[in-house]
Amino acid sequence: MSNKAFQRLEVTVRREQLLEVGCELFASRPYDEVWIDHVAAHAGVSRGLLYHYFGNKRGFLHAIVEQETAAILAATEPDPRLPPLQRLRAALDGYLDYVTTHPHGYRAIFRGAASTDSQVRAIIDANLHRQEQRILTALTDKQPPDETLRLAIHGWIALVIATALDWLENPTLDARTIRDLCINSLTGILTAGNHPLPTTPP
């Protein structure tokens, strides 16, 4: 491996380490209570290195949110070959797997970062919009959804987030039970709005 390739690898590994530490801190403390000095001390680096990579604390948080929302989208990538219900089940399995393997990242997005500033909120909202559009595409076969259906899916995603956050704090149920609870909730919401979820054998 060349020196330049090694240096690039070293930078990537160091940056990932810093983002991991940031996830842990922003997941457990409000934004105003996290300081660059805290992050540097936890990571065992100088505060100057953090400024070099991310510019400032706001830039550091942006990088965390961008990384974690991208990871959620990757984990829930739908398989268009599957029928709608199976596609939803597979996406929720991926979502809950991300929640359990990246608990700090999930908390950092939806608890620690959600209300910090408009740019962070825009990153999160864009992620939620992508999730919403994926579900609507599965349910409507790419036809424009009516507002009742769109609003139902929008509200259901908020329910899933609240459920996942609670589950992280109280992990008494297994992931499959949480997944089925979310699917049953969506089925009830859609049925009440006269948009029953297409069903297929499990």
Short mmCIF file of C-alpha atoms in Angstrom, two decimals:
data_model
loop_
_atom_site.label_atom_id
_atom_site.label_comp_id
_atom_site.label_asym_id
_atom_site.label_seq_id
_atom_site.Cartn_x
_atom_site.Cartn_y
_atom_site.Cartn_z
CA MET A 1 0.00 0.00 0.00
CA SER A 2 1.38 3.42 -0.93
CA ASN A 3 1.91 6.13 1.66
CA LYS A 4 -0.89 8.20 0.12
CA ALA A 5 -3.30 5.26 0.19
CA PHE A 6 -2.35 4.54 3.81
CA GLN A 7 -2.85 8.19 4.74
CA ARG A 8 -6.30 8.23 3.12
CA LEU A 9 -7.23 5.06 5.01
CA GLU A 10 -5.95 6.54 8.25
CA VAL A 11 -8.01 9.70 7.71
CA THR A 12 -11.15 7.65 6.96
CA VAL A 13 -10.72 5.49 10.04
CA ARG A 14 -10.03 8.50 12.26
CA ARG A 15 -13.05 10.36 10.90
CA GLU A 16 -15.31 7.35 11.49
CA GLN A 17 -13.98 7.08 15.04
CA LEU A 18 -14.79 10.72 15.71
CA LEU A 19 -18.28 10.35 14.27
CA GLU A 20 -18.89 7.31 16.46
CA VAL A 21 -17.85 9.24 19.56
CA GLY A 22 -20.04 12.14 18.47
CA CYS A 23 -23.04 9.83 18.07
CA GLU A 24 -22.60 8.61 21.62
CA LEU A 25 -22.34 12.11 23.07
CA PHE A 26 -25.17 13.71 21.07
CA ALA A 27 -27.37 10.70 21.84
CA SER A 28 -27.04 11.23 25.57
CA ARG A 29 -26.83 15.02 25.92
CA PRO A 30 -28.56 18.09 24.47
CA TYR A 31 -26.62 19.85 21.73
CA ASP A 32 -25.70 22.78 23.98
CA GLU A 33 -24.14 20.41 26.52
CA VAL A 34 -21.77 18.76 24.06
CA TRP A 35 -18.47 20.56 23.62
CA ILE A 36 -15.68 19.92 21.15
CA ASP A 37 -13.38 19.45 24.17
CA HIS A 38 -15.66 16.60 25.37
CA VAL A 39 -15.47 14.89 21.99
CA ALA A 40 -11.70 15.33 21.75
CA ALA A 41 -11.19 13.93 25.25
CA HIS A 42 -13.39 10.88 24.55
CA ALA A 43 -11.65 10.22 21.24
CA GLY A 44 -8.16 10.89 22.56
CA VAL A 45 -7.38 13.56 19.95
CA SER A 46 -6.76 17.28 19.95
CA ARG A 47 -9.66 19.69 19.53
CA GLY A 48 -7.73 21.11 16.56
CA LEU A 49 -8.12 17.81 14.72
CA LEU A 50 -11.88 17.98 15.12
CA TYR A 51 -11.93 21.51 13.73
CA HIS A 52 -9.72 20.33 10.86
CA TYR A 53 -12.16 17.58 9.87
CA PHE A 54 -15.50 19.28 10.57
CA GLY A 55 -14.96 23.04 10.85
CA ASN A 56 -16.98 23.53 14.06
CA LYS A 57 -19.45 21.78 16.33
CA ARG A 58 -22.36 22.47 14.00
CA GLY A 59 -20.45 20.97 11.07
CA PHE A 60 -19.61 17.96 13.23
CA LEU A 61 -23.28 17.37 14.02
CA HIS A 62 -24.22 17.79 10.35
CA ALA A 63 -21.70 15.09 9.42
CA ILE A 64 -23.13 12.74 12.04
CA VAL A 65 -26.71 13.25 10.88
CA GLU A 66 -25.78 12.87 7.21
CA GLN A 67 -23.91 9.63 7.91
CA GLU A 68 -26.62 8.08 10.05
CA THR A 69 -29.57 9.05 7.84
CA ALA A 70 -27.72 7.60 4.84
CA ALA A 71 -27.19 4.39 6.82
CA ILE A 72 -30.92 4.17 7.57
CA LEU A 73 -31.80 4.59 3.90
CA ALA A 74 -29.32 1.89 2.94
CA ALA A 75 -30.66 -0.49 5.60
CA THR A 76 -34.24 -0.04 4.39
CA GLU A 77 -33.64 -0.13 0.63
CA PRO A 78 -36.82 -1.75 -0.76
CA ASP A 79 -36.79 -4.78 -3.02
CA PRO A 80 -39.22 -3.90 -5.85
CA ARG A 81 -39.59 -7.60 -6.70
CA LEU A 82 -41.49 -8.19 -3.46
CA PRO A 83 -45.23 -7.58 -2.99
CA PRO A 84 -46.07 -4.51 -0.86
CA LEU A 85 -46.55 -6.29 2.47
CA GLN A 86 -43.40 -8.36 2.15
CA ARG A 87 -41.49 -5.28 1.00
CA LEU A 88 -42.65 -3.41 4.09
CA ARG A 89 -41.75 -6.32 6.35
CA ALA A 90 -38.24 -6.53 4.89
CA ALA A 91 -37.74 -2.77 5.18
CA LEU A 92 -38.83 -2.79 8.81
CA ASP A 93 -36.47 -5.69 9.54
CA GLY A 94 -33.64 -3.59 8.10
CA TYR A 95 -34.77 -0.53 10.02
CA LEU A 96 -34.90 -2.31 13.36
CA ASP A 97 -31.57 -3.98 12.68
CA TYR A 98 -30.09 -0.52 12.19
CA VAL A 99 -31.71 0.67 15.45
CA THR A 100 -30.23 -2.21 17.44
CA THR A 101 -26.75 -2.02 15.88
CA HIS A 102 -26.51 1.80 15.86
CA PRO A 103 -28.43 2.86 18.99
CA HIS A 104 -26.31 5.97 19.55
CA GLY A 105 -26.69 7.06 15.95
CA TYR A 106 -30.46 6.59 16.07
CA ARG A 107 -30.82 8.51 19.31
CA ALA A 108 -28.51 11.24 18.01
CA ILE A 109 -30.75 11.78 14.99
CA PHE A 110 -34.19 11.60 16.52
CA ARG A 111 -33.53 12.77 20.04
CA GLY A 112 -30.35 14.80 20.24
CA ALA A 113 -30.26 16.52 16.84
CA ALA A 114 -33.85 16.87 15.73
CA SER A 115 -34.40 20.46 16.87
CA THR A 116 -30.91 21.97 16.76
CA ASP A 117 -31.10 24.08 13.59
CA SER A 118 -32.80 24.33 10.23
CA GLN A 119 -30.01 22.60 8.28
CA VAL A 120 -29.99 19.56 10.54
CA ARG A 121 -33.78 19.46 10.46
CA ALA A 122 -33.66 19.62 6.66
CA ILE A 123 -31.36 16.56 6.52
CA ILE A 124 -33.68 14.61 8.80
CA ASP A 125 -36.81 15.73 6.95
CA ALA A 126 -35.28 14.71 3.62
CA ASN A 127 -34.64 11.24 5.04
CA LEU A 128 -38.19 10.94 6.34
CA HIS A 129 -39.55 12.13 3.00
CA ARG A 130 -37.57 9.43 1.18
CA GLN A 131 -38.97 6.80 3.55
CA GLU A 132 -42.47 8.16 3.02
CA GLN A 133 -42.12 8.10 -0.76
CA ARG A 134 -40.85 4.53 -0.73
CA ILE A 135 -43.93 3.35 1.16
CA LEU A 136 -46.31 5.36 -1.00
CA THR A 137 -44.71 3.94 -4.14
CA ALA A 138 -45.24 0.41 -2.85
CA LEU A 139 -48.87 1.11 -1.96
CA THR A 140 -49.91 3.06 -5.06
CA ASP A 141 -47.80 1.44 -7.80
CA LYS A 142 -46.24 4.85 -8.56
CA GLN A 143 -49.59 6.60 -8.93
CA PRO A 144 -49.96 9.99 -7.18
CA PRO A 145 -51.32 9.33 -3.66
CA ASP A 146 -54.26 11.24 -2.28
CA GLU A 147 -53.67 13.48 0.72
CA THR A 148 -55.37 11.12 3.18
CA LEU A 149 -52.94 8.33 2.35
CA ARG A 150 -49.91 10.63 2.40
CA LEU A 151 -50.87 12.02 5.80
CA ALA A 152 -51.50 8.52 7.16
CA ILE A 153 -48.02 7.36 6.12
CA HIS A 154 -46.45 10.55 7.46
CA GLY A 155 -48.05 10.00 10.86
CA TRP A 156 -47.20 6.31 10.90
CA ILE A 157 -43.48 7.01 10.37
CA ALA A 158 -43.59 9.28 13.43
CA LEU A 159 -45.18 6.41 15.36
CA VAL A 160 -42.39 4.03 14.27
CA ILE A 161 -39.72 6.50 15.44
CA ALA A 162 -41.39 6.93 18.84
CA THR A 163 -41.78 3.16 19.17
CA ALA A 164 -38.12 2.52 18.27
CA LEU A 165 -36.86 5.12 20.75
CA ASP A 166 -38.98 3.61 23.52
CA TRP A 167 -37.83 0.12 22.56
CA LEU A 168 -34.19 1.17 22.92
CA GLU A 169 -34.90 2.27 26.48
CA ASN A 170 -37.12 -0.72 27.29
CA PRO A 171 -35.91 -3.69 25.20
CA THR A 172 -38.32 -6.22 26.64
CA LEU A 173 -39.77 -7.28 23.26
CA ASP A 174 -37.86 -8.84 20.38
CA ALA A 175 -37.42 -7.17 17.00
CA ARG A 176 -39.95 -9.39 15.26
CA THR A 177 -42.65 -8.43 17.76
CA ILE A 178 -41.85 -4.73 17.27
CA ARG A 179 -41.92 -5.18 13.50
CA ASP A 180 -45.32 -6.90 13.59
CA LEU A 181 -46.65 -4.23 15.95
CA CYS A 182 -45.63 -1.53 13.46
CA ILE A 183 -47.16 -3.41 10.53
CA ASN A 184 -50.41 -4.00 12.42
CA SER A 185 -50.50 -0.31 13.33
CA LEU A 186 -50.12 0.66 9.68
CA THR A 187 -52.78 -1.84 8.64
CA GLY A 188 -55.22 -0.28 11.12
CA ILE A 189 -54.41 3.28 10.05
CA LEU A 190 -54.81 2.49 6.35
CA THR A 191 -58.03 0.54 6.88
CA ALA A 192 -59.51 3.45 8.84
CA GLY A 193 -58.59 5.75 5.93
CA ASN A 194 -60.13 3.42 3.33
CA HIS A 195 -56.71 2.42 1.99
CA PRO A 196 -56.28 -1.20 3.12
CA LEU A 197 -52.76 -2.58 2.89
CA PRO A 198 -52.44 -5.21 0.11
CA THR A 199 -51.92 -8.58 1.76
CA THR A 200 -49.89 -11.57 0.69
CA PRO A 201 -48.96 -14.77 2.51
CA PRO A 202 -45.95 -14.32 4.88
#
